[in-house]
CSV table of C-alpha atoms in Angstrom, one decimal:
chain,number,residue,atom,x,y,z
R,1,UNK,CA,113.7,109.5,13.2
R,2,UNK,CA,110.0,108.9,14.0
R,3,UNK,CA,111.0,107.2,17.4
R,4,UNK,CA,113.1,110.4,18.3
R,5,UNK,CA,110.4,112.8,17.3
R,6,UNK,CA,108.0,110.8,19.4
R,7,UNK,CA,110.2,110.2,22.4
R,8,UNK,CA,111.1,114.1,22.4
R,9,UNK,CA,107.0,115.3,22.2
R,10,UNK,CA,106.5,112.9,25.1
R,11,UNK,CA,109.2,114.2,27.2
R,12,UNK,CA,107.5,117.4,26.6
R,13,UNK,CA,106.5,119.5,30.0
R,14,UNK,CA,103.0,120.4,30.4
R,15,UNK,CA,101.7,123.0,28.8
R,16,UNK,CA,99.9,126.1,30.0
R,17,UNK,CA,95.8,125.5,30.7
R,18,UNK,CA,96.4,121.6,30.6
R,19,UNK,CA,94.2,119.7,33.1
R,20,UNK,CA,95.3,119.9,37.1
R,21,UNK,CA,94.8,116.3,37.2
R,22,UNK,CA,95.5,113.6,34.4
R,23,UNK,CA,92.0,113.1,32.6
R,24,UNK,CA,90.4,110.9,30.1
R,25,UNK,CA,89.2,112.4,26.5
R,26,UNK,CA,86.7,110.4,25.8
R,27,UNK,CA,86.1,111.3,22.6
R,28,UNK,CA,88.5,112.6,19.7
R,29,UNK,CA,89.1,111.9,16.0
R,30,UNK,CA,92.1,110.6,13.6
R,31,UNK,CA,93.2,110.8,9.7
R,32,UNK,CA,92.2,107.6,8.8
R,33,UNK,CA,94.9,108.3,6.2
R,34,UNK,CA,97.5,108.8,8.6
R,35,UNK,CA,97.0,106.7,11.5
R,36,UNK,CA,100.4,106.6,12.8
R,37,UNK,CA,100.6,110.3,12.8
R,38,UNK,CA,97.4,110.5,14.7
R,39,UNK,CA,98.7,107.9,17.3
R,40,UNK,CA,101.9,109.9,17.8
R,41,UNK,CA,100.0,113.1,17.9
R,42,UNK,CA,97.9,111.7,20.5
R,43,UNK,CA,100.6,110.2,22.8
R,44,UNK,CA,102.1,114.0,22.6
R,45,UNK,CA,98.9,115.5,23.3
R,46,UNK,CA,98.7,113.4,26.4
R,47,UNK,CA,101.8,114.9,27.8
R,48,UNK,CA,101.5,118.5,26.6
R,49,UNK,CA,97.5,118.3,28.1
R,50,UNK,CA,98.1,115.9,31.3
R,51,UNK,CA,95.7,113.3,29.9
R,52,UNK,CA,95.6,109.8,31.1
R,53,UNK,CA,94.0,108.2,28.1
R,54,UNK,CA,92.7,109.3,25.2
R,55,UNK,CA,89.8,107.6,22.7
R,56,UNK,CA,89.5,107.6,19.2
R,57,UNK,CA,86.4,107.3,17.1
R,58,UNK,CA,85.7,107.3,13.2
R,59,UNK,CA,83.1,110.0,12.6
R,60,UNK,CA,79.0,109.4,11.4
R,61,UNK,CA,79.2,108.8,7.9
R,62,UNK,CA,76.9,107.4,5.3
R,63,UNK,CA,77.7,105.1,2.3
R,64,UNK,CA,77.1,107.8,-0.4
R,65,UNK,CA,81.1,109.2,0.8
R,66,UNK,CA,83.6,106.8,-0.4
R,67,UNK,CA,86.3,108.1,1.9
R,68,UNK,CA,84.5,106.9,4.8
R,69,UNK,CA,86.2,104.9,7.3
R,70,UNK,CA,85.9,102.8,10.4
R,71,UNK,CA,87.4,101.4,13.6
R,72,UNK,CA,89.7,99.1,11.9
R,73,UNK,CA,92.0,102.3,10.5
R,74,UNK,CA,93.4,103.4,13.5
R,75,UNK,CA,93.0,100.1,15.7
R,76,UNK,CA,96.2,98.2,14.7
R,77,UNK,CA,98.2,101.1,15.6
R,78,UNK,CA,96.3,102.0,18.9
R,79,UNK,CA,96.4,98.5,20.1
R,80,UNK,CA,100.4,99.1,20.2
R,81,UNK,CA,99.6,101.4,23.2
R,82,UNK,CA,96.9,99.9,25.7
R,83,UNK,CA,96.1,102.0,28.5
R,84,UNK,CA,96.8,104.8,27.0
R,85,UNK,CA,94.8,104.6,23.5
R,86,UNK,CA,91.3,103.1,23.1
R,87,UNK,CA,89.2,102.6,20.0
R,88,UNK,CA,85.0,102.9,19.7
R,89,UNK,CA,83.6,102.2,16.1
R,90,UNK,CA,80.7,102.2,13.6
R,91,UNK,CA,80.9,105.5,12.3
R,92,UNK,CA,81.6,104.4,9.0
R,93,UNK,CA,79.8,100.9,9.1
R,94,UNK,CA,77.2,101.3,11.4
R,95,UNK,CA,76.0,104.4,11.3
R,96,UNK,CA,76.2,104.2,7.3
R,97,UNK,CA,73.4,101.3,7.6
R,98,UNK,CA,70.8,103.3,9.8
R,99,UNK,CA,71.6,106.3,8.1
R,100,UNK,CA,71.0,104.3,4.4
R,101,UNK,CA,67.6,103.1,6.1
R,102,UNK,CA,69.0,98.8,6.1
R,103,UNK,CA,66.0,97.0,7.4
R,104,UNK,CA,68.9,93.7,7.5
R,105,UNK,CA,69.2,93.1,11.2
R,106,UNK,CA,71.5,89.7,10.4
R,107,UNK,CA,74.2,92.2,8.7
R,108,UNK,CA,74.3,94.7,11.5
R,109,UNK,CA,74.3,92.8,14.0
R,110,UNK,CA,77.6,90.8,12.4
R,111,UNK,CA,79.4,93.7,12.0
R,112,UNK,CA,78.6,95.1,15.4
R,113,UNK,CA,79.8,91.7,16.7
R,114,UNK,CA,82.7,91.9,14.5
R,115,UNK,CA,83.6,94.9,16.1
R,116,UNK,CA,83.3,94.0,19.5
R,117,UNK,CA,85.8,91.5,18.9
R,118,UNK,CA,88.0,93.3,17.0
R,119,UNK,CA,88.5,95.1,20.7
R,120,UNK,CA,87.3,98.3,20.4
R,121,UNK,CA,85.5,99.1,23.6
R,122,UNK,CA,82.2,101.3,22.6
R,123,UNK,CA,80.0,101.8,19.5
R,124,UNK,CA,80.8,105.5,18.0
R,125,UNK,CA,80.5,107.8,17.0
R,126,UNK,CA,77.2,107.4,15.8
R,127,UNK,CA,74.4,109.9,15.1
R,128,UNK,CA,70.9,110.6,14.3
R,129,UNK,CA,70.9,114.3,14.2
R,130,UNK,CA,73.9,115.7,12.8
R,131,UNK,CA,74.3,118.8,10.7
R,132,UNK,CA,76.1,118.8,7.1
R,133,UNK,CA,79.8,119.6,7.9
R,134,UNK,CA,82.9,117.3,7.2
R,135,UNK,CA,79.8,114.5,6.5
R,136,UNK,CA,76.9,115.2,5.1
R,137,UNK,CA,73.4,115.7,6.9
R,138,UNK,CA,72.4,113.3,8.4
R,139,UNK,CA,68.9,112.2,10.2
R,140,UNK,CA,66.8,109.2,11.6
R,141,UNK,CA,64.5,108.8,14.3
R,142,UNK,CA,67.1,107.8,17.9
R,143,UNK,CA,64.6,104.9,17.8
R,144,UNK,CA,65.2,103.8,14.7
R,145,UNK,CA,64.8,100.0,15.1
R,146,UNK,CA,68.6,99.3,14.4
R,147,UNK,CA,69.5,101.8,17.3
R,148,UNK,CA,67.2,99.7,19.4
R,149,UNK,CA,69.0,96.4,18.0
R,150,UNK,CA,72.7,98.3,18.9
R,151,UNK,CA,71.2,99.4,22.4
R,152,UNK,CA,70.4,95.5,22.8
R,153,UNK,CA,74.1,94.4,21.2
R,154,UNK,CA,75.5,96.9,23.4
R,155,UNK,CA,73.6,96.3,26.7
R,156,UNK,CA,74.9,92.3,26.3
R,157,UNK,CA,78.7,93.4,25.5
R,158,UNK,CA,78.7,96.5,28.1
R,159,UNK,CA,80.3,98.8,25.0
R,160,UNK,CA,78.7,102.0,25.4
R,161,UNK,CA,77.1,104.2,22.2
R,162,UNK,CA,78.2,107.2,22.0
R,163,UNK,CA,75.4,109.6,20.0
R,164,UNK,CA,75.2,113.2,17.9
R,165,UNK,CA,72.3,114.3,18.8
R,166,UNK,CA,71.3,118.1,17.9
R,167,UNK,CA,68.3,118.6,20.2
R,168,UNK,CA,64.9,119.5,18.9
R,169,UNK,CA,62.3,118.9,21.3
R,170,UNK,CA,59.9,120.0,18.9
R,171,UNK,CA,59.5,120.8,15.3
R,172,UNK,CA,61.5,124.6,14.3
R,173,UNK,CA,63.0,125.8,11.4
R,174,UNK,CA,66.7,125.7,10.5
R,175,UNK,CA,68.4,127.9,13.0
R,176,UNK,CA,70.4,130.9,11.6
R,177,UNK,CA,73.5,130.6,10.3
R,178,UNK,CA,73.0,126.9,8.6
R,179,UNK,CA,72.5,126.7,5.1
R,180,UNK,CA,69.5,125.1,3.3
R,181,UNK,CA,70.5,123.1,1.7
R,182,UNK,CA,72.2,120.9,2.3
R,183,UNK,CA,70.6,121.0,6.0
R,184,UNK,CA,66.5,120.8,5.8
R,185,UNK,CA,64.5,123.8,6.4
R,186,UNK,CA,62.9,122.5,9.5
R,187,UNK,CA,63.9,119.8,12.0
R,188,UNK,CA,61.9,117.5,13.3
R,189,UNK,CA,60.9,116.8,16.9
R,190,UNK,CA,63.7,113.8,18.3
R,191,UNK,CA,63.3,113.8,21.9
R,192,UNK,CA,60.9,111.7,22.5
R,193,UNK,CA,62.5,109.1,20.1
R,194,UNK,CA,65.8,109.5,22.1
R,195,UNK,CA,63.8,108.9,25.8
R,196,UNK,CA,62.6,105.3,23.7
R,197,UNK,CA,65.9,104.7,22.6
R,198,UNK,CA,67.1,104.8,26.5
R,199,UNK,CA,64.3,103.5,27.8
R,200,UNK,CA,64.6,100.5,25.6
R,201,UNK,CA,67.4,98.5,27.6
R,202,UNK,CA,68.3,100.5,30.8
R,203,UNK,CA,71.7,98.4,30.8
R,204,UNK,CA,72.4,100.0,27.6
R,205,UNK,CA,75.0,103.0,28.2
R,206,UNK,CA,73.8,105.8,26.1
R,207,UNK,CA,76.6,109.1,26.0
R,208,UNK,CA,75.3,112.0,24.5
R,209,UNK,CA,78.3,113.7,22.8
R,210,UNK,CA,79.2,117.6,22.9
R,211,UNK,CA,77.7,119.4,25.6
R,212,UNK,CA,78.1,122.6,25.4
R,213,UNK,CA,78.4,122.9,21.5
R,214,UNK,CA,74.6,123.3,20.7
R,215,UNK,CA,73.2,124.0,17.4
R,216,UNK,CA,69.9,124.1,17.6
R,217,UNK,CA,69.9,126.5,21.5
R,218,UNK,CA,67.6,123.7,22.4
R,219,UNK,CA,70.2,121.5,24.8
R,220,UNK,CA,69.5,123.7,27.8
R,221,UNK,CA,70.2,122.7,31.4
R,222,UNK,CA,66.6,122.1,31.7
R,223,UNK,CA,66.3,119.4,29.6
R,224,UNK,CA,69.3,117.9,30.3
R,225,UNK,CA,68.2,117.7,34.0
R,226,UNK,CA,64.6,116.2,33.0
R,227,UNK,CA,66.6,113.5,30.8
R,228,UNK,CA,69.4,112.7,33.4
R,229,UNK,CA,66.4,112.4,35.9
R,230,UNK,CA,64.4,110.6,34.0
R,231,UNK,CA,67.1,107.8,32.7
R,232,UNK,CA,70.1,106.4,34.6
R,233,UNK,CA,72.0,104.8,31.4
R,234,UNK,CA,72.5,108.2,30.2
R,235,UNK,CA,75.9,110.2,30.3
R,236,UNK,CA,77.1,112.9,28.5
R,237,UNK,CA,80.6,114.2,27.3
R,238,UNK,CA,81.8,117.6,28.0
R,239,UNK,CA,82.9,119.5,24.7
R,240,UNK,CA,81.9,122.9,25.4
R,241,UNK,CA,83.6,125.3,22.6
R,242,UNK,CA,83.8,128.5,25.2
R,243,UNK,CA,80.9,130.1,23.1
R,244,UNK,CA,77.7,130.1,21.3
R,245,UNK,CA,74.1,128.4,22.9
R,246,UNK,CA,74.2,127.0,26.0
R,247,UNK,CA,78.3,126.7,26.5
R,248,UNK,CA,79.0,125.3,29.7
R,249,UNK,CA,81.6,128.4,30.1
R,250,UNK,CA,80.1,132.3,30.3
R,251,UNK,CA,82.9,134.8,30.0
R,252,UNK,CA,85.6,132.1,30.5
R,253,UNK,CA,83.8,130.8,33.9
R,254,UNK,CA,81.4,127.4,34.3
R,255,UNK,CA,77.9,128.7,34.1
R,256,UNK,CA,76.1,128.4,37.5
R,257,UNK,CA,73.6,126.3,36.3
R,258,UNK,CA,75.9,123.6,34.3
R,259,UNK,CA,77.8,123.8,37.6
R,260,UNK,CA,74.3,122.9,39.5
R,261,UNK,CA,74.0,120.0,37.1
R,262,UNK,CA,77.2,118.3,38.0
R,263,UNK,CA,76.7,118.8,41.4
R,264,UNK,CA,73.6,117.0,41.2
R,265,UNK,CA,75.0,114.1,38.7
R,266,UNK,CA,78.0,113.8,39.4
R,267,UNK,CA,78.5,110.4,38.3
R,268,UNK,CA,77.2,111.4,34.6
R,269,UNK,CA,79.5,113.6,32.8
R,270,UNK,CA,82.9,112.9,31.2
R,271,UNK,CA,85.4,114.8,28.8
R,272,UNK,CA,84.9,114.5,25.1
R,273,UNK,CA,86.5,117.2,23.3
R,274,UNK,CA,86.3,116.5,19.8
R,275,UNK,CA,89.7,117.2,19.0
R,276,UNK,CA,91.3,116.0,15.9
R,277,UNK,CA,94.7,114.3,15.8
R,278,UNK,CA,96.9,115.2,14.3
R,279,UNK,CA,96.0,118.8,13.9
R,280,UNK,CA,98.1,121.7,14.4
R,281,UNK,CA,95.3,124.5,14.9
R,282,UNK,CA,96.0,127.3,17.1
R,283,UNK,CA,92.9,126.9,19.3
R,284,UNK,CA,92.8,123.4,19.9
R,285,UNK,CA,89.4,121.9,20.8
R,286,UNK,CA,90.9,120.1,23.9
R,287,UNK,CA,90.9,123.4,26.0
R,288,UNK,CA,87.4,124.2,26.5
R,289,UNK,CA,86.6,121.4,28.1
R,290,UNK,CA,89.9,121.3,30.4
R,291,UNK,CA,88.9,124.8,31.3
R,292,UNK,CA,86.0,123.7,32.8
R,293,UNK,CA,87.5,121.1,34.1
R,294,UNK,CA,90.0,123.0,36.4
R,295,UNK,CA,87.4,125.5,37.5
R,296,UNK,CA,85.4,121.7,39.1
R,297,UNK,CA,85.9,121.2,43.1
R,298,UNK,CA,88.4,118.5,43.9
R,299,UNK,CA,85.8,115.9,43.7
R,300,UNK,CA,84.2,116.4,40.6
R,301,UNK,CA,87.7,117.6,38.9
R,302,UNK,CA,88.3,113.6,40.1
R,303,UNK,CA,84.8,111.9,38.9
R,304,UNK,CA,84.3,114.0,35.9
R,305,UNK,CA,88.0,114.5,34.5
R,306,UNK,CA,88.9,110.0,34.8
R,307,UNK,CA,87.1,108.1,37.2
R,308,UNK,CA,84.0,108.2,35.2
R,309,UNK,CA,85.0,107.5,32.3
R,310,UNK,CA,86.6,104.6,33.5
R,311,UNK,CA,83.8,103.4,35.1
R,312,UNK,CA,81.4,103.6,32.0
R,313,UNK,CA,84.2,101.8,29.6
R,314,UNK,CA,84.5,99.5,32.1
R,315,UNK,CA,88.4,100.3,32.5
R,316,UNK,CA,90.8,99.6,34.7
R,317,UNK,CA,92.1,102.3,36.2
């Protein structure tokens, strides 16, 4: 019965707003508890959307959640459909020990290893700035000196990190609208502790996840310039939620100067929509992103919606 459901969503046409060309989405989520529902979600999805491929990654989580999971809960079953499913992890390994303040560099750098050759082809999702949600707050300096030991792991295995990162270039209090607690009253500067972090391997690939979802109205096109300028390992995944600071769509249009910024990078920006599978919401996450996509000239609809990705996963196309 599964195997007809499946073979049915498939065969499913394209739906309305999906991308013009097939695309990569870099960066989703899974039930841990229910991998082979998120698997034949996402297979779906890629029909219904006109995706090529479709990653998933465990969330940043700490050890103080005992639900938390990692890479190794959704790889079995996404190993079943190479080239179309990919894995990243540490969310729930990883990102637990930096975020628990480990000073063992032996045990993380086993586990990374373990990872790596347990095939999954990036380190994610991890974080360093993250605001209590689904997982709790979370915060350490980017150059925390196990993110520099991952950025060396990763630079020697070419598996990218993929980063949370709420942007505060200087100390502020809590924006509006987030409780403290359990988020701090005020945030301390990261910036500069993310530009060590990328400066500390340049053949470390650094993504910096959900533009265009910004929580502090700090990630501005300005900065994201200086940083693109100023470091050539780092990318950054297109999430955009259609609204709120510094969305990359205004009024259901790419903003002018987001636009700008691809032009002038186009080689740095993928998709990364955040979506969860399997979820049934009636505004899937997925669609931001795609809408920005489509509005892209042919080139960049090309470079931003698969070739790029590719190329920074080091997949064949």
């Amino acid at each position: 019965m599964i195997a007809l459901i499946l073979a049915a969503a498939i065969a499913a046409p394209v739906t309305a707003g999906a991308a013009a060309l097939p695309y990569v989405d870099g960066h989703t989520h899974f039930d841990a508890k229910d991998p082979q529902a998120s698997v034949q979600a996402a297979l779906a999805a890629e029909a219904a959307q006109n995706a090529a491929m479709i990653f998933f990654l465990p969330p940043p989580d700490t050890f103080a959640n005992p639900n938390r999971f990692d890479a190794e809960a959704i790889l079995p079953e996404a190993k079943k459909h190479p080239g179309r499913l990919a894995v990243l992890g540490g969310g729930g390994t990883l990102n637990a020990m930096i975020q628990r303040g480990d000073t063992d560099r032996k045990a993380f750098q086993e586990r990374a290893e373990a990872l790596v050759a347990e095939g999954v082809i990036g380190f994610g999702e991890m974080t360093a700035e993250h605001f209590a949600g689904g997982t709790p707050y979370q915060s350490v300096p980017p150059d925390h000196p196990l993110f520099l030991l991952l950025a060396d792991i990763a630079a020697r295995h070419a598996k990218p990190i993929v980063l949370h990162l709420e942007a505060v270039p200087q100390e502020m209090p809590l924006p509006s609208g987030l409780k403290s607690p359990p988020n701090p009253p005020r945030l301390r500067e990261n910036i500069r502790a993310f530009e060590r972090l990328l400066s500390h391997d340049v053949r470390a690939k650094i993504v910096w996840a959900h533009l265009g979802t910004d929580g502090t109205g700090a990630r501005t096109p300005a900065l994201c310039r200086t940083l693109l300028g100023a470091h050539p390992n780092l990318f950054m995944e297109i999430k955009t939620n259609g609204h709120g600071e510094n969305a990359v769509l205004e009024n259901g249009k790419v903003g002018g100067a987001w636009l700008q910024l691809f032009r002038d990078f186009p080689d740095r920006f993928l998709i990364g929509s955040d979506q969860h599978y399997p979820d049934n919401a009636p505004a899937p996450r997925w669609t931001g992103p795609v809408t920005v996509l489509n509005q892209l000239p042919k080139d960049l609809k090309q470079a931003i919606g698969k070739d790029n990705a590719m190329k920074i996963y080091g997949l064949s196309k």
